[in-house]
Each structure stands twice: as C-alpha cells, then as structure tokens.
Coordinates of C-alpha atoms and ligand atoms in Angstrom, one line a residue:
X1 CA 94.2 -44.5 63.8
X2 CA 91.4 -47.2 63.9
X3 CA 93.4 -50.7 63.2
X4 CA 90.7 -52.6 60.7
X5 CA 93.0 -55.9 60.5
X6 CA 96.5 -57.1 60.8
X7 CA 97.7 -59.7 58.4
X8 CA 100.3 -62.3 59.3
X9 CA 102.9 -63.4 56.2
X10 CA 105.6 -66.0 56.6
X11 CA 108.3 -66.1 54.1
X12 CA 110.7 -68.6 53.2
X13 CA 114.2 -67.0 52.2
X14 CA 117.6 -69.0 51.6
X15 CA 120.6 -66.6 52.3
X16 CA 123.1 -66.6 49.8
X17 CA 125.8 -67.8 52.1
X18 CA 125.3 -69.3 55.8
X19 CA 125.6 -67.6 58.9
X20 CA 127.0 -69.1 61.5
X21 CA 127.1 -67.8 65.3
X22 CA 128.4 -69.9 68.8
X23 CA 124.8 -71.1 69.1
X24 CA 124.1 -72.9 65.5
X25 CA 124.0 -72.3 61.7
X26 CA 121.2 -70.8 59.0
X27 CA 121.2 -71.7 55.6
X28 CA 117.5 -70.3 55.1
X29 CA 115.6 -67.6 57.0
X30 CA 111.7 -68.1 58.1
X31 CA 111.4 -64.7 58.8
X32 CA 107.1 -63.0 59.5
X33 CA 106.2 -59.5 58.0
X34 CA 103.3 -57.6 59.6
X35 CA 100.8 -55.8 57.6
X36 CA 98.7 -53.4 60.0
X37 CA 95.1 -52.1 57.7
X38 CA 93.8 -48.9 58.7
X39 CA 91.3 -46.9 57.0
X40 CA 92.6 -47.9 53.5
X41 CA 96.1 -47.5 54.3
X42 CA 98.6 -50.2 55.6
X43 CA 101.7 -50.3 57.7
X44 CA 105.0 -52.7 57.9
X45 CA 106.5 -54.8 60.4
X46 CA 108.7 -57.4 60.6
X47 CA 109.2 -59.9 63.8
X48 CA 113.2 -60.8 63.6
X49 CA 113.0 -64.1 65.8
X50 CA 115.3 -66.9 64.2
X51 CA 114.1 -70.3 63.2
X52 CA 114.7 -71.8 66.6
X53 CA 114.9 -70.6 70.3
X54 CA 118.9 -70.5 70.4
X55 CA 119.4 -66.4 70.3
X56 CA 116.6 -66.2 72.8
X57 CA 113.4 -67.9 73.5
X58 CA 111.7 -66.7 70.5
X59 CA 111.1 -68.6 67.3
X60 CA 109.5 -68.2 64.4
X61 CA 106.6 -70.6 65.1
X62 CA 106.0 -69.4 68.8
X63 CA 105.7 -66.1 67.4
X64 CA 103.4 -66.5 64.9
X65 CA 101.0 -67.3 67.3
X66 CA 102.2 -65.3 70.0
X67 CA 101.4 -62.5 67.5
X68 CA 98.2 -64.1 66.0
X69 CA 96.7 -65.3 69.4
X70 CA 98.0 -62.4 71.7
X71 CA 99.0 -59.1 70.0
X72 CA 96.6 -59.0 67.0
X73 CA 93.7 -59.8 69.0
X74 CA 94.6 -56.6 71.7
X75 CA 95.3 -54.3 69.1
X76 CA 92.1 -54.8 65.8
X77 CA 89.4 -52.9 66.2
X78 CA 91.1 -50.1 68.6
X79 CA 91.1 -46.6 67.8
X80 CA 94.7 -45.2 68.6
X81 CA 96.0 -41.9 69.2
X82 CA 99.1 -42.6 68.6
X83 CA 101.7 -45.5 68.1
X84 CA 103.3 -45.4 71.3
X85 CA 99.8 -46.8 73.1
X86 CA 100.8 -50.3 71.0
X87 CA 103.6 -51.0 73.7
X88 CA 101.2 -50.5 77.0
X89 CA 98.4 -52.5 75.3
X90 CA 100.6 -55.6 74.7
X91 CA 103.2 -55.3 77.4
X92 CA 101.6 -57.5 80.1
X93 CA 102.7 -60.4 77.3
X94 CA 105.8 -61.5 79.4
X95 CA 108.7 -62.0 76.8
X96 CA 108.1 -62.5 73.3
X97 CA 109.3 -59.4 72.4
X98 CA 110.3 -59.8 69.1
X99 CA 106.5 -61.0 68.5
X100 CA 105.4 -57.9 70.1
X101 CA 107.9 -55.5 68.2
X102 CA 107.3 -56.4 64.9
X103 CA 103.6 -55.1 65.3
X104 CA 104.2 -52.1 66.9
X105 CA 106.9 -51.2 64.4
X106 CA 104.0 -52.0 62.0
X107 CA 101.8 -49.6 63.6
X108 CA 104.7 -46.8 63.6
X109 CA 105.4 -47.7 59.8
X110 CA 101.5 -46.7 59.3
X111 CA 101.3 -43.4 61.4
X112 CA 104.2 -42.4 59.7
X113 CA 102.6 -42.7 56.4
X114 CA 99.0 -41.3 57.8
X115 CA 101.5 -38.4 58.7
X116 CA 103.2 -38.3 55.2
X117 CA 106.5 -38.5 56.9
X118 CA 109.5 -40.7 56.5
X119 CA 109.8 -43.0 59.9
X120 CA 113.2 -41.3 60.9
X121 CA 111.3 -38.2 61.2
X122 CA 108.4 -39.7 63.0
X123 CA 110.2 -41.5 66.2
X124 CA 112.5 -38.3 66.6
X125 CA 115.2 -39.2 64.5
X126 CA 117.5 -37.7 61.5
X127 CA 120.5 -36.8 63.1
X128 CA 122.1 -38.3 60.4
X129 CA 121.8 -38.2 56.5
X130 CA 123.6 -41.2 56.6
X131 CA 124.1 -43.8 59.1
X132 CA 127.8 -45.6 59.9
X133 CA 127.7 -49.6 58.7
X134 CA 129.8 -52.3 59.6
X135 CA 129.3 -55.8 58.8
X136 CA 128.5 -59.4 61.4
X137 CA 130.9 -62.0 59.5
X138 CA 130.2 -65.7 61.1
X139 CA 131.7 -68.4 62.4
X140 CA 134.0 -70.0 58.7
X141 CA 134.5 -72.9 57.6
X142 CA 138.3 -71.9 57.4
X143 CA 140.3 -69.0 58.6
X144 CA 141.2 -68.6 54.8
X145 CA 138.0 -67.7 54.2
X146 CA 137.2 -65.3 56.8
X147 CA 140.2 -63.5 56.0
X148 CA 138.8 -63.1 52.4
X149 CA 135.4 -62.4 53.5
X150 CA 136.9 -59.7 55.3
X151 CA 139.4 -58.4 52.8
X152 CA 135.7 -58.5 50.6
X153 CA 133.5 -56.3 53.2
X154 CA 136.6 -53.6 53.8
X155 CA 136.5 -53.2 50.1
X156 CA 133.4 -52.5 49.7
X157 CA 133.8 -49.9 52.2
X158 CA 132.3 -51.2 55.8
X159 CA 133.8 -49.3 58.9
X160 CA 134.3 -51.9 61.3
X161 CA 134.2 -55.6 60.8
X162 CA 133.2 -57.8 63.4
X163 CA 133.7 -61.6 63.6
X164 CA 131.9 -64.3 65.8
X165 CA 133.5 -66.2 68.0
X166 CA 132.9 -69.1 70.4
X167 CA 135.9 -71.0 72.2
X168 CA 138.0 -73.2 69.2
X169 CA 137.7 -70.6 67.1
X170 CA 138.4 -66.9 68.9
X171 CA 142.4 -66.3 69.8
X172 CA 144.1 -68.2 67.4
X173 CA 141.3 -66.8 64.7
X174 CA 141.6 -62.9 65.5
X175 CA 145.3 -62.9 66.5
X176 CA 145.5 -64.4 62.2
X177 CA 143.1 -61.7 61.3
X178 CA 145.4 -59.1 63.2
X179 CA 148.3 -59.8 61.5
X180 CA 146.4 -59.6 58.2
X181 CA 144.6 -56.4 59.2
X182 CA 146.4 -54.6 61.5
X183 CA 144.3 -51.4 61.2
X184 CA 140.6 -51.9 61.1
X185 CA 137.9 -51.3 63.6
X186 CA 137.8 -55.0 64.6
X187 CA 134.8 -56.6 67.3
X188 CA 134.2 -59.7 68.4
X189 CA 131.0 -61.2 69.1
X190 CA 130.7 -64.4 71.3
X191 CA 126.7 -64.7 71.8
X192 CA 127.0 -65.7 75.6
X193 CA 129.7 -68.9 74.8
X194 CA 131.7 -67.8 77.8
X195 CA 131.5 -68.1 81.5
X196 CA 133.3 -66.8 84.3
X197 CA 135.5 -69.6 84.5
X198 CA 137.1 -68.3 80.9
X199 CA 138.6 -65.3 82.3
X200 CA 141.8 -65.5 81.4
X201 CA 140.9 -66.6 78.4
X202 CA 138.8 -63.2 77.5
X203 CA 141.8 -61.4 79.1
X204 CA 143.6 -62.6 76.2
X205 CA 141.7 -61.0 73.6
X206 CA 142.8 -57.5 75.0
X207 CA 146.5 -58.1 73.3
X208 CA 144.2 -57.3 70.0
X209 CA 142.8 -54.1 70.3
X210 CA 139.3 -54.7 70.1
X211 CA 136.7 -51.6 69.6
X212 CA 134.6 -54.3 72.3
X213 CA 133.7 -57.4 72.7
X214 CA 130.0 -58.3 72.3
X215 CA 128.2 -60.4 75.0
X216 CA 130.5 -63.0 76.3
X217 CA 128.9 -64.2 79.1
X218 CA 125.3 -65.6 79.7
X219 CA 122.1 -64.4 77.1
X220 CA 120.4 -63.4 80.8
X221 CA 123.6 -61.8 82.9
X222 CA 124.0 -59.1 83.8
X223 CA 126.0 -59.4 87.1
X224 CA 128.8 -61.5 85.5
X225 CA 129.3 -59.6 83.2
X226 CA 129.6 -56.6 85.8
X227 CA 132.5 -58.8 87.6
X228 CA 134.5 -59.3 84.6
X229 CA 134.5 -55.9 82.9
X230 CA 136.8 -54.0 85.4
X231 CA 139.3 -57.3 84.4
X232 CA 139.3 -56.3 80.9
X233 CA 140.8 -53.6 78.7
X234 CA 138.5 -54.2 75.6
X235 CA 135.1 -52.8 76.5
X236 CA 131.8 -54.9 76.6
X237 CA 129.3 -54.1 74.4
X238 CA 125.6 -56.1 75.6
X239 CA 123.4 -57.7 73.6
X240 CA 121.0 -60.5 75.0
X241 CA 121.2 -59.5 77.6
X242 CA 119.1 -56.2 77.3
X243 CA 115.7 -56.3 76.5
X244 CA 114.5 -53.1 78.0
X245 CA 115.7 -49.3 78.8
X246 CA 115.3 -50.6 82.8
X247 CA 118.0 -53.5 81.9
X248 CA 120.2 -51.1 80.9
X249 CA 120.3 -49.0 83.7
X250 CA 120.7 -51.8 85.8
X251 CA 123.9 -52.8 83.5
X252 CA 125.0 -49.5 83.4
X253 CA 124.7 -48.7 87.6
X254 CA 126.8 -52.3 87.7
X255 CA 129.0 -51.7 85.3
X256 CA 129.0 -53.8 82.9
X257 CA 129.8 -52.9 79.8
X258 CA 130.3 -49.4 78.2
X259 CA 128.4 -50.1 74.9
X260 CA 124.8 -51.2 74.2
X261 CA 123.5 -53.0 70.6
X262 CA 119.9 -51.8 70.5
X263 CA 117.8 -54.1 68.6
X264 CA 114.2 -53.1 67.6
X265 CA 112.6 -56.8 68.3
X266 CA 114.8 -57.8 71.0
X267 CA 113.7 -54.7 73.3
X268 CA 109.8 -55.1 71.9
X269 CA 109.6 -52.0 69.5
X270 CA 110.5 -48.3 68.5
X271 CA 108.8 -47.1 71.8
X272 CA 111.2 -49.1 74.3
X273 CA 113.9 -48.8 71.5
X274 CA 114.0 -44.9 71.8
X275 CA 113.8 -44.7 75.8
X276 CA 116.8 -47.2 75.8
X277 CA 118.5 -44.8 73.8
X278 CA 117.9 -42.0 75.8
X279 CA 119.1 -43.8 79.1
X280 CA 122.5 -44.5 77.3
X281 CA 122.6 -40.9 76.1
X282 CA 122.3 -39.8 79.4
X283 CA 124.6 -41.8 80.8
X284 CA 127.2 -41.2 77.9
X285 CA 127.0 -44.7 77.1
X286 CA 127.3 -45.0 72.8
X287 CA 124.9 -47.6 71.0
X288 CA 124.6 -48.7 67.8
X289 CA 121.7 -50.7 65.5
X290 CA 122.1 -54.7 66.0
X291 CA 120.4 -56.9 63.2
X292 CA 119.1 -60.3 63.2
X293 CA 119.6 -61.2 59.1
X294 CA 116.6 -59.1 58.5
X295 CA 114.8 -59.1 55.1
X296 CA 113.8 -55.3 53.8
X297 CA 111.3 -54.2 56.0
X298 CA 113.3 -54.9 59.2
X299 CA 116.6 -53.9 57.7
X300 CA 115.1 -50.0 56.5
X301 CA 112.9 -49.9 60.1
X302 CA 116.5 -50.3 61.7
X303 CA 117.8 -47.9 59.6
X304 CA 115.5 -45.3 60.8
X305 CA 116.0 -46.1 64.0
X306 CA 119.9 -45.5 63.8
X307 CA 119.4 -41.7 62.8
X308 CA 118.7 -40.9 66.5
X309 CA 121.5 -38.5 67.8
X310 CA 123.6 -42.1 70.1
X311 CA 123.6 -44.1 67.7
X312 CA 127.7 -43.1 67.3
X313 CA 128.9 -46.3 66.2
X314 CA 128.6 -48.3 63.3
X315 CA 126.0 -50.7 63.1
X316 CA 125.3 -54.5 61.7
X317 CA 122.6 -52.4 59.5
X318 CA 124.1 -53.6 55.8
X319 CA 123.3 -54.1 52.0
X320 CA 120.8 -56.2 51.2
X321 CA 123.0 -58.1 48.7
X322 CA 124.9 -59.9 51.5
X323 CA 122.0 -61.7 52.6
X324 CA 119.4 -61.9 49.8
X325 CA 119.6 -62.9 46.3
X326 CA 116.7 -60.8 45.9
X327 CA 115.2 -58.6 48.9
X328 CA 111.7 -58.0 49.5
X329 CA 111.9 -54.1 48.8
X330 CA 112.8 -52.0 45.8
X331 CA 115.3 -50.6 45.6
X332 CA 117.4 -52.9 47.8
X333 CA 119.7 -51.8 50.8
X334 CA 122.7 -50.4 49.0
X335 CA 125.8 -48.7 51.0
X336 CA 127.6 -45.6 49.8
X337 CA 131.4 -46.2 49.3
X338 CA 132.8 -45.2 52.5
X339 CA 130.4 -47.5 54.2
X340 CA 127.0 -45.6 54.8
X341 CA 123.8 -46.0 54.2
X342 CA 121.2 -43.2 53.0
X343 CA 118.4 -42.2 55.4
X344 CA 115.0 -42.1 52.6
X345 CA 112.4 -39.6 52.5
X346 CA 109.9 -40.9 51.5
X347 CA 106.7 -41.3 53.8
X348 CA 107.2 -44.7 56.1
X349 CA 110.1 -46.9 55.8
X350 CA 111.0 -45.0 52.7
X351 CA 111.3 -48.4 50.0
X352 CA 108.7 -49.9 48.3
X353 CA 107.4 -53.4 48.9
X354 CA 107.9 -55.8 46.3
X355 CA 104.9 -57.3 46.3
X356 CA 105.0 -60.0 43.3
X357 CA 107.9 -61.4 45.2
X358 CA 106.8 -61.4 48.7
X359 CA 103.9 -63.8 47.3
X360 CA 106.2 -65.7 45.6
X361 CA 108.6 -66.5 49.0
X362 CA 105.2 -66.4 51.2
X363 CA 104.8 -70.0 52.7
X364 CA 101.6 -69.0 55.2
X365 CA 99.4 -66.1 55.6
X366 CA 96.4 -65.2 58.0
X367 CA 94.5 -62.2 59.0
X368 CA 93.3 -61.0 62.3
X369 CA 90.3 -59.3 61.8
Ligands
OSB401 O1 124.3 -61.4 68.0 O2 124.2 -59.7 66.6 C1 124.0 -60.9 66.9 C2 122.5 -62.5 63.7 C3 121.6 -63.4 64.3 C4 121.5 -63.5 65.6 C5 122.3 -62.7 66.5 C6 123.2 -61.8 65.9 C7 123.3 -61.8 64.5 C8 124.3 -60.9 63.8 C9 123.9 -60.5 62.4 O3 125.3 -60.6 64.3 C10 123.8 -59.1 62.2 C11 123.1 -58.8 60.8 O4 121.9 -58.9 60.7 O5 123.9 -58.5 59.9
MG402 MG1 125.3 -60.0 69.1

C-alpha cells in the first residue's frame, strides 16, 4: 500500500439539538475527515476531537495541524504492508491521539477496500450481525424535557439510556427519571465532575440501580477511582481516563472499574483499539463503543469496531438522525426497532460518501503530498 497523499477536510456541521456534558455545550460540530490516496483508491478517517480542549487536550485546530504537520508527513510516500505499521510510525507523537487515530483508521478504511472486504471483517471482527445501541442524552434545560427525550429514544427502541450528569443536576435528576422509568437499563455519565471529596454523594446514586456510572472522578485518574470503587455498588465504567490497552491493565490490576468505553480516537486507532479489547476480554472485563457526536464516517468505523466478540454492551453508536439534519453518508445510520444497528457488507466502512454535501459543509481543505 504506497500512501500517494492524504487530504485534510474540515466541516462545519450544526446538530439538530445541543449537547450538553459537565464540561460545556455544542450547538455546532467542527469535526476533520481524512482522505488517505493510494494507487487510485482512497481511504476514510475521521479525527473526533471536539471544538475545544475540555474532553481532553485535543481540539479541532490543534489537530489539524498535529495531523498536517506530524502524521501526514510520516506516513506519504511510504510503502506499507499493512495498516497496523501506521500506529508504530506515528506513536512517538506524545498525546494527540485522536489526530493520530483518525489517519490510521483512514489507512484501515483503505486496505479494507484494496482487500474488497467490509472493515468488520478486516480488524477481526463480525461477531455480530448487529450491534446493541443505546443512546448519550445531555445535560437539559429542564427535567421535563429529559424525561421526554427519554420517553422519545425508548420508543424508538434504544437498550439503555444514559444521562449526563455533573453536581446540580445528578440525584434529584435520576431519582425523577426512576420514578418515571422504573425499568430501563439506565447509566450515568459525569465526565470527571467529581472528586474524592463527593463520596457520599456518588454513594448515593447506588439507591438507583445503575448498569455503571461513567467516569466520575478526574479525565487523568486512575488511582482514585481505584479507591472509591470498592465504596460503591454501581460499577465504574472508564472513559478519559484510558487512552491505551497498558491503561487499562493498570485500571484493571487496581481495580477500578469493571467496565471500559473504547473509543477509536481517544485510544489513537483500530490497532490500540483491538489490543484494548483483548486485555478486557482476558480479564473478563465487558466494553462497549463510546462516541464523540461523530458525523458518518466515524459513526460506521465505530460500528465496525463493535462487532468484535467484548463488545457485550450497548453502545453510544446511534442513528444518524439524532445528530444530523443530513449526514455525510448515504444511506444514513438507521437503527433496527429493537435498538440495533446492521453490520454492512460492503468493502470499507460499508456507506457511501456523499460527496456533493461534504463540499457543501467543507470550511477548509489541504493536501499532504
Ligand atoms: O463522554 O461519552 C462521552 C460526547 C462528547 C464528548 C464525550 C462524550 C460524549 C457522549 C456522546 O456521550 C456519545 C455520542 O456520540 O452519541
Ligand atoms: Mg463518557
């Protein structure tokens, strides 16, 4: 596979309702898509980093040129074997893995197409026809309107709803959406707005049943959150938190959590992705797919990835429609009615690129050649 050019294109897409997490609020994504040439054929990437550094340190400006300046430039005019030399040729980058990821997904995207095969098939997935979906429902403007956001999402079939919280709007909030929904697979995500001190305040939540309770404590703990999960009932699932398979044996040899939310950027790409998986496997730890309000390309790469045989739990993998007027790819993301979505077959990430529209949403592009 002898990479010819990569092509850099930042889009500009509003979301049809804002999302809003314990760190801030997005009305409008600026998300990057990847375009890997090789030998007449071309490969998809996209880098999920949000519009500021409040998730983690990446944004989408420092990773344009992270990926322009540092990862294009080690990666044109090589001759690869395979796709899983990306991650040792960019890996002495420190951080920036989102930047990093979104190529080397790129590069998968295009040796699954060289190879005519769908990408499940390629990184050693299809365990699944169809993977397990659950929706990320933020921070509200009311409770009223969580509770119909969620009385919205269980109709249209989700498994599992989880809500964000951050404190001010976390007991009083779930113990409402309890009594409303007694029944459902309900999570709670807090994106690090808790520290120690807040014990007995997390201790609290266990009266509710959660399936887990996503990162409470600091983006970059891991020990913390090691000291307050034999407190709690409701199991910790990390986020943040975990960037690589070596974090999460150190969080699994502490102890704490007993669930992991792989995201493809966040851990730098399929190749760390799948060996993250395989240390939870091992260590009988479930995962599931995270997202980070992809556009098309990210959302079917993740839903490759979540046909690997761990990936037991429903995901934040979900239709299109809840983010985008109009997505990127044809057809959209659509979910089955119990709350699936269909693995594709065709070669690559399986949907077609709408390409009239991506220029119409593109705000930048340039090549690295
Ligand atoms: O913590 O999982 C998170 C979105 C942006 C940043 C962080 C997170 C999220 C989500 C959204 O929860 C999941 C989705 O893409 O649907
Ligand atoms: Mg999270």
């Amino acid at each position: 596979m002898k990479l010819d050019r990569i092509t850099l294109r930042q889009l500009k897409m509003p979301l049809v309702h804002f999302f809003e997490t314990s760190f801030s609020r997005t009305y409008s994504r600026d998300i990057i898509i990847v375009e890997v040439h090789s030998e007449g054929l071309s490969g998809w990437g996209e880098i999920t980093a949000g519009e500021n550094p409040f998730y983690n340190e990446e944004w989408t400006q420092a990773a344009w040129m992270i990926a322009r300046d540092y990862v294009a430039p080690r990666l044109v005019g090589k001759s690869l074997g395979d796709a899983t030399e990306v991650d040792p040729l960019t890996r002495h980058i420190r951080g920036h893995n989102m930047a990093r990821g979104g190529v080397e997904a790129a590069v998968w995207d295009l040796q699954a197409r060289r190879n005519g095969n769908p990408l499940w098939k390629e990184i050693g997935g299809g365990a699944r026809e169809e993977i397990p979906c659950g929706v990320s429902i933020g921070i509200q403007d009311s409770v009223a309107q969580l509770l119909e956001k969620i009385d919205l999402e269980l109709n249209a079939g989700y498994q599992r709803i989880k809500m964000k919280i951050k404190p001010g709007w976390d007991i009083d909030v779930i113990r409402q959406v309890r009594e409303r929904f007694p029944n459902i697979r309900l999570m709670a995500d807090a994106n690090s707005a808790y520290t120690l001190a807040d014990v007995e305040r997390l201790k609290a939540l266990d009266e509710f049943y959660l399936m887990m309770l996503e990162q409470p404590l600091s983006h970059d703990d891991i020990i913390d959150h090691a000291q307050l999960q034999p407190k709690l009932q409701t199991p910790i699932c990390l986020d943040e938190c975990i960037r690589s398979a070596h974090h999460a044996e150190q969080a699994i040899r502490l102890g704490a959590g007993r669930i992991i939310n792989i995201k493809l950027g966040r851990v730098g790409g399929f190749s760390e992705a799948i060996k993250l998986h395989n240390v939870c496997q091992a260590a009988k730890i479930p995962v599931w797919c995270g997202g980070m309000l992809e556009a098309g390309i990210g959302r079917a790469h993740n839903i490759a990835l979540a046909t690997l045989p761990n990936f037991t739990l429903p995901g934040d993998v979900s239709a299109s429609k809840r983010y985008w007027s109009r997505d990127i790819i044809v057809p959209e993301v659509e979910t089955t009615p119990i709350g699936t979505i269909r693995r594709r077959d065709e070669p690559g990430f399986g949907y077609a690129l709408d390409h009239d529209f991506i220029n119409h949403v593109t705000t930048r592009t340039e090549s690295v050649s």
